[in-house]
PDB file of C-alpha atoms in Angstrom:
ATOM      1  CA  LEU A   1      -8.190   3.856  29.141  1.00 94.00           C
ATOM      2  CA  VAL A   2     -11.280   5.240  28.875  1.00 95.00           C
ATOM      3  CA  CYS A   3     -11.949   9.338  26.998  1.00 94.00           C
ATOM      4  CA  ASP A   4     -16.206  10.095  27.888  1.00 92.00           C
ATOM      5  CA  GLY A   5     -15.706  13.242  25.722  1.00 93.00           C
ATOM      6  CA  ASP A   6     -12.499  14.568  23.201  1.00 95.00           C
ATOM      7  CA  ILE A   7      -8.918  13.910  22.623  1.00 95.00           C
ATOM      8  CA  ASP A   8      -7.914  17.484  22.254  1.00 93.00           C
ATOM      9  CA  PHE A   9      -6.421  19.548  24.332  1.00 93.00           C
ATOM     10  CA  ASP A  10      -7.586  19.501  27.803  1.00 92.00           C
ATOM     11  CA  VAL A  11      -6.625  16.143  26.877  1.00 92.00           C
ATOM     12  CA  GLY A  12      -3.201  15.293  24.933  1.00 93.00           C
ATOM     13  CA  ASN A  13      -2.380  12.649  23.060  1.00 96.00           C
ATOM     14  CA  ILE A  14      -2.944   9.325  24.328  1.00 96.00           C
ATOM     15  CA  ASP A  15      -0.149   5.926  24.434  1.00 96.00           C
ATOM     16  CA  PHE A  16      -1.113   3.694  26.274  1.00 96.00           C
ATOM     17  CA  ASP A  17      -0.638   0.367  26.453  1.00 97.00           C
ATOM     18  CA  GLY A  18      -3.632  -1.333  26.879  1.00 97.00           C
ATOM     19  CA  SER A  19      -7.578  -0.765  24.892  1.00 97.00           C
ATOM     20  CA  VAL A  20      -8.376   2.581  24.871  1.00 97.00           C
ATOM     21  CA  ARG A  21     -12.315   3.720  24.887  1.00 97.00           C
ATOM     22  CA  VAL A  22     -12.705   7.576  23.274  1.00 96.00           C
ATOM     23  CA  GLY A  23     -16.520   8.508  23.530  1.00 95.00           C
ATOM     24  CA  GLY A  24     -15.967  11.000  21.548  1.00 95.00           C
ATOM     25  CA  THR A  25     -13.526  12.197  18.528  1.00 95.00           C
ATOM     26  CA  ILE A  26      -9.462  12.196  17.769  1.00 96.00           C
ATOM     27  CA  SER A  27      -9.204  15.883  17.741  1.00 94.00           C
ATOM     28  CA  GLU A  28      -7.376  17.886  14.130  1.00 93.00           C
ATOM     29  CA  GLY A  29      -3.754  17.114  14.839  1.00 92.00           C
ATOM     30  CA  PHE A  30      -3.181  15.028  18.254  1.00 95.00           C
ATOM     31  CA  THR A  31      -2.075  11.399  18.019  1.00 96.00           C
ATOM     32  CA  VAL A  32      -3.981   8.110  20.179  1.00 97.00           C
ATOM     33  CA  LYS A  33      -1.874   4.886  19.867  1.00 97.00           C
ATOM     34  CA  ALA A  34      -2.356   1.907  21.543  1.00 97.00           C
ATOM     35  CA  THR A  35      -1.235  -1.618  22.596  1.00 97.00           C
ATOM     36  CA  GLY A  36      -4.515  -3.475  22.046  1.00 97.00           C
ATOM     37  CA  ASP A  37      -7.964  -2.079  20.554  1.00 97.00           C
ATOM     38  CA  VAL A  38      -9.201   0.987  19.784  1.00 97.00           C
ATOM     39  CA  THR A  39     -12.787   2.383  19.046  1.00 97.00           C
ATOM     40  CA  VAL A  40     -13.775   6.058  18.841  1.00 97.00           C
ATOM     41  CA  GLN A  41     -16.787   7.624  17.498  1.00 96.00           C
ATOM     42  CA  THR A  42     -14.673   9.869  14.610  1.00 96.00           C
ATOM     43  CA  ILE A  43     -11.384  10.771  13.664  1.00 96.00           C
ATOM     44  CA  SER A  44     -10.615  14.086  12.184  1.00 93.00           C
ATOM     45  CA  LYS A  45      -7.875  14.559  10.058  1.00 92.00           C
ATOM     46  CA  ALA A  46      -5.614  13.090  13.845  1.00 94.00           C
ATOM     47  CA  VAL A  47      -2.595  10.039  13.219  1.00 95.00           C
ATOM     48  CA  VAL A  48      -4.022   6.816  14.986  1.00 97.00           C
ATOM     49  CA  GLU A  49      -2.402   3.338  15.707  1.00 97.00           C
ATOM     50  CA  ALA A  50      -3.870   0.279  17.297  1.00 98.00           C
ATOM     51  CA  GLY A  51      -1.934  -2.760  18.292  1.00 97.00           C
ATOM     52  CA  LYS A  52      -5.510  -4.363  17.798  1.00 97.00           C
ATOM     53  CA  ASN A  53      -8.863  -3.364  15.790  1.00 97.00           C
ATOM     54  CA  LEU A  54      -9.796  -0.143  15.460  1.00 98.00           C
ATOM     55  CA  VAL A  55     -13.487   0.459  15.506  1.00 97.00           C
ATOM     56  CA  VAL A  56     -14.743   3.797  14.384  1.00 97.00           C
ATOM     57  CA  GLU A  57     -18.562   4.060  14.936  1.00 95.00           C
ATOM     58  CA  LYS A  58     -19.147   7.043  12.713  1.00 93.00           C
ATOM     59  CA  GLY A  59     -16.290   8.514  10.868  1.00 94.00           C
ATOM     60  CA  ILE A  60     -12.686   8.884   8.860  1.00 96.00           C
ATOM     61  CA  ILE A  61     -12.837  12.273   8.068  1.00 94.00           C
ATOM     62  CA  GLY A  62      -8.872  12.611   7.257  1.00 90.00           C
ATOM     63  CA  SER A  63      -6.314  15.182   4.841  1.00 87.00           C
ATOM     64  CA  PRO A  64      -3.386  13.495   3.080  1.00 83.00           C
ATOM     65  CA  ASP A  65      -1.384  13.242   6.423  1.00 82.00           C
ATOM     66  CA  THR A  66      -4.174  11.118   8.473  1.00 87.00           C
ATOM     67  CA  THR A  67      -2.312   7.952   9.433  1.00 91.00           C
ATOM     68  CA  ILE A  68      -4.484   5.935  10.433  1.00 96.00           C
ATOM     69  CA  LYS A  69      -3.115   1.699  11.515  1.00 96.00           C
ATOM     70  CA  ALA A  70      -3.813  -1.348  13.047  1.00 97.00           C
ATOM     71  CA  LYS A  71      -2.667  -4.325  12.703  1.00 96.00           C
ATOM     72  CA  GLY A  72      -6.857  -6.185  13.095  1.00 96.00           C
ATOM     73  CA  THR A  73      -9.492  -5.118  11.393  1.00 97.00           C
ATOM     74  CA  VAL A  74     -10.237  -1.398  10.602  1.00 97.00           C
ATOM     75  CA  THR A  75     -14.755  -0.487  10.684  1.00 97.00           C
ATOM     76  CA  ALA A  76     -15.676   2.233  10.374  1.00 97.00           C
ATOM     77  CA  LYS A  77     -19.097   4.174   8.127  1.00 96.00           C
ATOM     78  CA  PHE A  78     -17.054   6.127   6.151  1.00 97.00           C
ATOM     79  CA  ILE A  79     -13.455   6.526   4.954  1.00 97.00           C
ATOM     80  CA  GLU A  80     -12.815  10.815   2.990  1.00 96.00           C
ATOM     81  CA  ASN A  81      -9.865  11.432   2.507  1.00 95.00           C
ATOM     82  CA  ALA A  82      -7.241   9.725   4.721  1.00 95.00           C
ATOM     83  CA  ASN A  83      -4.994   6.792   4.528  1.00 95.00           C
ATOM     84  CA  VAL A  84      -5.804   3.664   6.011  1.00 96.00           C
ATOM     85  CA  ALA A  85      -3.983   0.636   6.524  1.00 95.00           C
ATOM     86  CA  ALA A  86      -4.836  -2.439   7.851  1.00 96.00           C
ATOM     87  CA  GLY A  87      -3.154  -6.891   8.916  1.00 93.00           C
ATOM     88  CA  ALA A  88      -6.274  -7.733   8.670  1.00 94.00           C
ATOM     89  CA  ASN A  89      -9.715  -6.522   7.346  1.00 96.00           C
ATOM     90  CA  VAL A  90     -11.437  -2.772   6.364  1.00 97.00           C
ATOM     91  CA  VAL A  91     -14.899  -2.878   6.912  1.00 97.00           C
ATOM     92  CA  VAL A  92     -16.515  -0.132   5.992  1.00 97.00           C
ATOM     93  CA  SER A  93     -20.254  -0.165   5.674  1.00 96.00           C
ATOM     94  CA  GLU A  94     -21.624   3.543   3.530  1.00 96.00           C
ATOM     95  CA  THR A  95     -17.658   4.613   1.196  1.00 96.00           C
ATOM     96  CA  ILE A  96     -14.473   5.470   0.794  1.00 97.00           C
ATOM     97  CA  MET A  97     -13.992   7.964  -0.497  1.00 96.00           C
ATOM     98  CA  HIS A  98     -10.625   9.713  -2.035  1.00 96.00           C
ATOM     99  CA  SER A  99      -8.891   8.297   0.751  1.00 96.00           C
ATOM    100  CA  ASN A 100      -5.745   4.905   0.120  1.00 95.00           C
ATOM    101  CA  VAL A 101      -6.558   2.185   1.485  1.00 96.00           C
ATOM    102  CA  SER A 102      -4.693  -0.731   1.915  1.00 94.00           C
ATOM    103  CA  ALA A 103      -6.240  -4.734   4.594  1.00 94.00           C
ATOM    104  CA  ALA A 104      -3.678  -7.232   4.117  1.00 89.00           C
ATOM    105  CA  GLY A 105      -6.688 -10.155   3.704  1.00 91.00           C
ATOM    106  CA  HIS A 106     -10.355  -7.397   2.372  1.00 94.00           C
ATOM    107  CA  VAL A 107     -11.465  -4.552   1.990  1.00 96.00           C
ATOM    108  CA  VAL A 108     -15.330  -4.369   1.546  1.00 97.00           C
ATOM    109  CA  VAL A 109     -17.636  -2.240   1.455  1.00 97.00           C
ATOM    110  CA  ARG A 110     -21.159  -3.908   2.162  1.00 95.00           C
ATOM    111  CA  GLY A 111     -24.415  -2.750   4.473  1.00 91.00           C
ATOM    112  CA  GLY A 112     -25.009   1.085   4.083  1.00 91.00           C
ATOM    113  CA  LYS A 113     -27.860   2.814   1.029  1.00 91.00           C
ATOM    114  CA  HIS A 114     -24.664   4.006  -1.248  1.00 90.00           C
ATOM    115  CA  SER A 115     -22.130   1.226  -0.414  1.00 95.00           C
ATOM    116  CA  SER A 116     -19.434   2.518  -3.010  1.00 97.00           C
ATOM    117  CA  ILE A 117     -15.473   3.132  -3.249  1.00 98.00           C
ATOM    118  CA  ILE A 118     -14.749   6.702  -5.562  1.00 97.00           C
ATOM    119  CA  GLY A 119     -11.432   8.057  -6.418  1.00 96.00           C
ATOM    120  CA  GLY A 120      -8.379   7.017  -4.300  1.00 95.00           C
ATOM    121  CA  GLN A 121      -6.876   3.587  -4.375  1.00 95.00           C
ATOM    122  CA  THR A 122      -7.743   0.438  -3.196  1.00 96.00           C
ATOM    123  CA  MET A 123      -5.418  -1.960  -1.861  1.00 93.00           C
ATOM    124  CA  ALA A 124      -6.050  -5.413  -0.501  1.00 93.00           C
ATOM    125  CA  GLY A 125      -3.937  -8.658   0.059  1.00 89.00           C
ATOM    126  CA  GLY A 126      -7.525 -11.113  -0.843  1.00 90.00           C
ATOM    127  CA  ASN A 127     -10.461  -9.492  -1.914  1.00 93.00           C
ATOM    128  CA  VAL A 128     -13.017  -7.239  -2.890  1.00 96.00           C
ATOM    129  CA  GLU A 129     -16.090  -6.119  -2.482  1.00 97.00           C
ATOM    130  CA  ALA A 130     -18.443  -2.336  -2.814  1.00 97.00           C
ATOM    131  CA  LYS A 131     -21.453  -2.057  -4.290  1.00 96.00           C
ATOM    132  CA  ASN A 132     -20.395   0.377  -6.673  1.00 97.00           C
ATOM    133  CA  ILE A 133     -16.637   1.199  -7.355  1.00 97.00           C
ATOM    134  CA  GLY A 134     -16.659   4.667  -9.389  1.00 96.00           C
ATOM    135  CA  SER A 135     -18.602   7.716 -10.370  1.00 95.00           C
ATOM    136  CA  ALA A 136     -20.722   8.318 -13.088  1.00 93.00           C
ATOM    137  CA  GLN A 137     -18.007  11.555 -13.499  1.00 94.00           C
ATOM    138  CA  GLY A 138     -15.389   8.762 -14.504  1.00 93.00           C
ATOM    139  CA  THR A 139     -13.920   9.764 -11.599  1.00 95.00           C
ATOM    140  CA  LYS A 140      -9.707   8.105 -10.831  1.00 96.00           C
ATOM    141  CA  THR A 141     -10.330   4.342  -8.972  1.00 97.00           C
ATOM    142  CA  HIS A 142      -8.236   2.177  -8.704  1.00 96.00           C
ATOM    143  CA  VAL A 143      -8.123  -0.728  -6.981  1.00 96.00           C
ATOM    144  CA  ASP A 144      -5.251  -3.302  -6.611  1.00 92.00           C
ATOM    145  CA  ILE A 145      -5.498  -6.788  -4.772  1.00 91.00           C
ATOM    146  CA  GLY A 146      -3.435 -10.217  -5.149  1.00 81.00           C
ATOM    147  CA  ILE A 147      -0.706  -8.718  -3.545  1.00 77.00           C
ATOM    148  CA  ASP A 148      -0.572  -7.978   0.577  1.00 76.00           C
ATOM    149  CA  PRO A 149       0.261  -4.389   0.497  1.00 77.00           C
ATOM    150  CA  ALA A 150       2.953  -4.809   2.746  1.00 77.00           C
ATOM    151  CA  LEU A 151       4.669  -6.687   0.978  1.00 80.00           C
ATOM    152  CA  ARG A 152       4.069  -4.821  -2.195  1.00 78.00           C
ATOM    153  CA  GLU A 153       5.599  -1.624  -0.127  1.00 81.00           C
ATOM    154  CA  GLN A 154       8.516  -4.366   0.710  1.00 83.00           C
ATOM    155  CA  MET A 155       9.288  -5.050  -2.882  1.00 83.00           C
ATOM    156  CA  THR A 156       8.852  -2.371  -4.187  1.00 85.00           C
ATOM    157  CA  HIS A 157      10.930  -0.518  -1.834  1.00 90.00           C
ATOM    158  CA  LEU A 158      14.447  -3.324  -2.380  1.00 91.00           C
ATOM    159  CA  GLN A 159      13.497  -1.808  -5.632  1.00 91.00           C
ATOM    160  CA  ARG A 160      13.797   1.870  -5.384  1.00 93.00           C
ATOM    161  CA  GLU A 161      17.466   0.643  -4.041  1.00 93.00           C
ATOM    162  CA  ILE A 162      18.993  -1.765  -5.737  1.00 94.00           C
ATOM    163  CA  GLU A 163      18.630   0.510  -8.772  1.00 93.00           C
ATOM    164  CA  LYS A 164      20.177   3.366  -6.719  1.00 94.00           C
ATOM    165  CA  ILE A 165      23.460   1.094  -5.607  1.00 94.00           C
ATOM    166  CA  ALA A 166      23.367  -0.217  -9.484  1.00 93.00           C
ATOM    167  CA  ALA A 167      23.678   3.543 -10.463  1.00 94.00           C
ATOM    168  CA  ALA A 168      26.637   3.526  -8.166  1.00 93.00           C
ATOM    169  CA  HIS A 169      28.175   0.319  -8.784  1.00 93.00           C
ATOM    170  CA  GLU A 170      27.957   0.524 -11.937  1.00 93.00           C
ATOM    171  CA  LYS A 171      29.745   4.679 -12.166  1.00 93.00           C
ATOM    172  CA  VAL A 172      32.695   3.366  -9.817  1.00 93.00           C
ATOM    173  CA  SER A 173      32.728   0.555 -12.257  1.00 92.00           C
ATOM    174  CA  VAL A 174      33.501   2.975 -14.995  1.00 93.00           C
ATOM    175  CA  GLU A 175      35.456   5.012 -13.350  1.00 92.00           C
ATOM    176  CA  LEU A 176      37.157   2.320 -11.999  1.00 91.00           C
ATOM    177  CA  ALA A 177      38.269   0.741 -15.751  1.00 91.00           C
ATOM    178  CA  THR A 178      39.023   3.603 -17.274  1.00 90.00           C
ATOM    179  CA  LEU A 179      41.670   4.398 -14.116  1.00 89.00           C
ATOM    180  CA  THR A 180      42.728   0.698 -14.241  1.00 88.00           C
ATOM    181  CA  LYS A 181      43.341   1.106 -18.362  1.00 88.00           C
ATOM    182  CA  LEU A 182      45.623   4.866 -17.938  1.00 85.00           C
ATOM    183  CA  LYS A 183      47.958   2.635 -15.009  1.00 83.00           C
ATOM    184  CA  GLU A 184      48.446  -0.439 -17.378  1.00 83.00           C
ATOM    185  CA  ARG A 185      49.266   2.242 -20.219  1.00 83.00           C
ATOM    186  CA  SER A 186      51.193   4.775 -17.913  1.00 79.00           C
ATOM    187  CA  ARG A 187      54.536   3.858 -15.993  1.00 71.00           C
ATOM    188  CA  THR A 188      53.791   5.924 -13.471  1.00 76.00           C
ATOM    189  CA  MET A 189      51.162   8.244 -12.205  1.00 77.00           C
ATOM    190  CA  PRO A 190      50.085  11.358 -10.569  1.00 83.00           C
ATOM    191  CA  SER A 191      49.029  10.273  -7.127  1.00 83.00           C
ATOM    192  CA  GLY A 192      45.898  12.010  -5.916  1.00 87.00           C
ATOM    193  CA  LYS A 193      44.583   8.841  -9.005  1.00 86.00           C
ATOM    194  CA  GLU A 194      46.443   6.065  -8.073  1.00 86.00           C
ATOM    195  CA  ALA A 195      43.857   7.407  -4.593  1.00 90.00           C
ATOM    196  CA  ARG A 196      41.564   7.686  -6.661  1.00 90.00           C
ATOM    197  CA  LEU A 197      41.921   3.793  -8.029  1.00 88.00           C
ATOM    198  CA  THR A 198      42.717   2.358  -4.106  1.00 90.00           C
ATOM    199  CA  GLU A 199      39.574   4.264  -3.258  1.00 92.00           C
ATOM    200  CA  LEU A 200      37.104   2.700  -6.566  1.00 92.00           C
ATOM    201  CA  LYS A 201      38.211  -0.117  -5.350  1.00 91.00           C
ATOM    202  CA  SER A 202      36.991  -0.071  -2.771  1.00 93.00           C
ATOM    203  CA  MET A 203      33.646   0.763  -3.033  1.00 92.00           C
ATOM    204  CA  ALA A 204      33.495  -1.858  -5.666  1.00 91.00           C
ATOM    205  CA  GLU A 205      34.914  -3.744  -3.765  1.00 91.00           C
ATOM    206  CA  LYS A 206      31.908  -2.704  -0.656  1.00 92.00           C
ATOM    207  CA  LEU A 207      28.921  -2.128  -3.774  1.00 93.00           C
ATOM    208  CA  ALA A 208      28.688  -5.416  -5.165  1.00 91.00           C
ATOM    209  CA  PRO A 209      27.907  -7.029  -2.167  1.00 92.00           C
ATOM    210  CA  VAL A 210      25.369  -5.199  -0.933  1.00 93.00           C
ATOM    211  CA  LEU A 211      23.889  -5.525  -4.741  1.00 92.00           C
ATOM    212  CA  SER A 212      23.343  -9.381  -4.299  1.00 91.00           C
ATOM    213  CA  THR A 213      21.847  -9.049  -0.420  1.00 92.00           C
ATOM    214  CA  LEU A 214      19.057  -6.314  -2.228  1.00 91.00           C
ATOM    215  CA  GLN A 215      18.596  -9.029  -5.051  1.00 91.00           C
ATOM    216  CA  THR A 216      17.857 -12.352  -3.541  1.00 89.00           C
ATOM    217  CA  GLN A 217      16.310 -10.271  -0.625  1.00 89.00           C
ATOM    218  CA  LEU A 218      13.804  -9.215  -3.507  1.00 86.00           C
ATOM    219  CA  ALA A 219      13.860 -12.714  -5.407  1.00 86.00           C
ATOM    220  CA  ALA A 220      12.600 -14.173  -2.097  1.00 84.00           C
ATOM    221  CA  LEU A 221       9.765 -11.288  -1.812  1.00 79.00           C
ATOM    222  CA  GLN A 222       8.715 -12.012  -5.396  1.00 77.00           C
ATOM    223  CA  GLN A 223       8.530 -16.026  -4.830  1.00 75.00           C
ATOM    224  CA  LYS A 224       6.666 -15.099  -1.795  1.00 71.00           C
ATOM    225  CA  SER A 225       4.639 -13.487  -3.747  1.00 69.00           C
ATOM    226  CA  SER A 226       3.680 -14.849  -6.722  1.00 64.00           C
ATOM    227  CA  GLY A 227       2.617 -17.891  -3.890  1.00 59.00           C
ATOM    228  CA  ALA A 228      -0.378 -16.428  -2.755  1.00 60.00           C
ATOM    229  CA  ALA A 229      -3.699 -17.146  -3.173  1.00 62.00           C
ATOM    230  CA  LEU A 230      -4.560 -15.078  -6.095  1.00 76.00           C
ATOM    231  CA  GLY A 231      -8.408 -13.197  -5.320  1.00 86.00           C
ATOM    232  CA  PHE A 232     -11.301 -11.498  -6.449  1.00 92.00           C
ATOM    233  CA  ILE A 233     -13.016  -7.498  -6.634  1.00 95.00           C
ATOM    234  CA  SER A 234     -17.088  -8.742  -6.460  1.00 96.00           C
ATOM    235  CA  VAL A 235     -19.316  -5.690  -7.497  1.00 96.00           C
ATOM    236  CA  LYS A 236     -22.879  -5.845  -6.712  1.00 96.00           C
ATOM    237  CA  GLU A 237     -24.189  -3.136  -8.887  1.00 96.00           C
ATOM    238  CA  LYS A 238     -21.834  -0.998 -10.470  1.00 96.00           C
ATOM    239  CA  ILE A 239     -18.809  -0.336 -11.552  1.00 97.00           C
ATOM    240  CA  PHE A 240     -17.734   2.851 -13.755  1.00 97.00           C
ATOM    241  CA  PRO A 241     -15.715   3.918 -15.693  1.00 96.00           C
ATOM    242  CA  GLY A 242     -12.686   6.014 -14.865  1.00 94.00           C
ATOM    243  CA  THR A 243     -11.560   2.956 -12.966  1.00 96.00           C
ATOM    244  CA  HIS A 244      -8.299   1.194 -13.286  1.00 96.00           C
ATOM    245  CA  LEU A 245      -8.393  -2.461 -12.167  1.00 95.00           C
ATOM    246  CA  SER A 246      -4.917  -4.187 -10.802  1.00 90.00           C
ATOM    247  CA  ILE A 247      -4.433  -8.301 -10.052  1.00 88.00           C
ATOM    248  CA  LEU A 248      -0.860  -9.657  -9.856  1.00 79.00           C
ATOM    249  CA  ASP A 249       0.361  -7.782 -12.880  1.00 76.00           C
ATOM    250  CA  GLN A 250      -2.338  -7.322 -14.952  1.00 84.00           C
ATOM    251  CA  THR A 251      -4.156  -3.918 -15.214  1.00 90.00           C
ATOM    252  CA  LEU A 252      -7.850  -3.655 -16.574  1.00 92.00           C
ATOM    253  CA  ASN A 253      -8.915   0.233 -17.713  1.00 94.00           C
ATOM    254  CA  VAL A 254     -13.019  -0.462 -17.173  1.00 94.00           C
ATOM    255  CA  ASN A 255     -14.101   1.650 -20.394  1.00 92.00           C
ATOM    256  CA  ARG A 256     -17.876   0.602 -19.778  1.00 93.00           C
ATOM    257  CA  GLU A 257     -20.650   0.774 -17.193  1.00 95.00           C
ATOM    258  CA  GLN A 258     -21.395  -2.560 -15.317  1.00 94.00           C
ATOM    259  CA  SER A 259     -23.607  -4.304 -13.777  1.00 95.00           C
ATOM    260  CA  SER A 260     -23.054  -6.783 -11.110  1.00 95.00           C
ATOM    261  CA  CYS A 261     -19.660  -8.314 -11.993  1.00 95.00           C
ATOM    262  CA  ARG A 262     -16.850 -10.131 -10.442  1.00 94.00           C
ATOM    263  CA  PHE A 263     -12.990  -9.323 -11.622  1.00 95.00           C
ATOM    264  CA  TYR A 264     -10.460 -12.204 -11.617  1.00 92.00           C
ATOM    265  CA  PHE A 265      -7.454 -13.392 -12.352  1.00 87.00           C
ATOM    266  CA  ASN A 266      -7.628 -15.726 -15.566  1.00 84.00           C
ATOM    267  CA  ARG A 267      -4.624 -17.930 -15.495  1.00 75.00           C
ATOM    268  CA  ASP A 268      -5.536 -19.613 -18.707  1.00 78.00           C
ATOM    269  CA  LYS A 269      -5.037 -16.704 -21.052  1.00 80.00           C
ATOM    270  CA  LYS A 270      -2.967 -14.715 -18.515  1.00 80.00           C
ATOM    271  CA  GLU A 271      -5.502 -11.954 -17.675  1.00 86.00           C
ATOM    272  CA  ILE A 272      -8.436 -10.183 -16.603  1.00 92.00           C
ATOM    273  CA  GLY A 273     -12.189 -11.710 -16.388  1.00 90.00           C
ATOM    274  CA  SER A 274     -15.569 -11.080 -15.122  1.00 91.00           C
ATOM    275  CA  SER A 275     -18.035 -13.165 -13.946  1.00 92.00           C
ATOM    276  CA  ASP A 276     -20.999 -12.545 -12.276  1.00 93.00           C
ATOM    277  CA  PHE A 277     -20.753 -10.740  -8.630  1.00 93.00           C
ATOM    278  CA  LYS A 278     -19.565 -13.415  -5.377  1.00 90.00           C
ATOM    279  CA  GLU A 279     -19.633 -11.961  -1.780  1.00 92.00           C
ATOM    280  CA  VAL A 280     -16.825 -12.080  -0.386  1.00 90.00           C
ATOM    281  CA  GLU A 281     -17.129 -14.306   2.651  1.00 87.00           C
ATOM    282  CA  ILE A 282     -14.942 -12.415   5.397  1.00 82.00           C
ATOM    283  CA  SER A 283     -15.362 -13.083   9.092  1.00 72.00           C
ATOM    284  CA  TYR A 284     -14.432 -10.767  12.150  1.00 62.00           C
TER     285      TYR A 284
END
């Protein structure tokens, strides 16, 4: 499907089984979904979902509500104030600024004059590379690697569900134990309390297996994540104070400017170590 101009009120939203090529801008408030590739000049505060790759010839200017997803690779000149998720890689030439960017593979910012990651959170299951990370002004910038972001999100969701179910189970168990002791001490119980006791037993019987299932699912995801190959965070020129690095469960707050370096997980010391810069190998 080819649209020579912008996606705006003259065109409307697009939901297409195949690839979509837009000659202009996907304007603010509009949605483009395709099962194949999406190619566009600019995205402005829009919702875009590509079943394969997303190519943005110029850049993405978003807002906190801007959501960009691709099952393949996202390629753009710059990403600003947007939420971008890729099932493969995110490749940017100029800047990722104040955005939440995640990739199951690598996030690479190279080829431009600045090639920087400034602000926001950048997550990758593989490696992250940029010419510069953070800024001289100390902009808070988070870079996390080691776990596929989609897997991390699943684990976080399961953990929250487990905490919620566990709290409910604990509350039911305490009340059930109280009423059970009351019944043991008394020959008879008011009908209301007897009904409540029956209700609590039923609730406990339902909550216990749900909690057990969720815990098993979380353990399986944790096992899967622990077997992932560990990547590295590479900085060709400078990384600035104010940058927070995370590799698996290890964190490092950068407190001094460093040049041409690479951060990795030191298995022997169980900490984040550093060495010379190394370019990320990436296939398109």
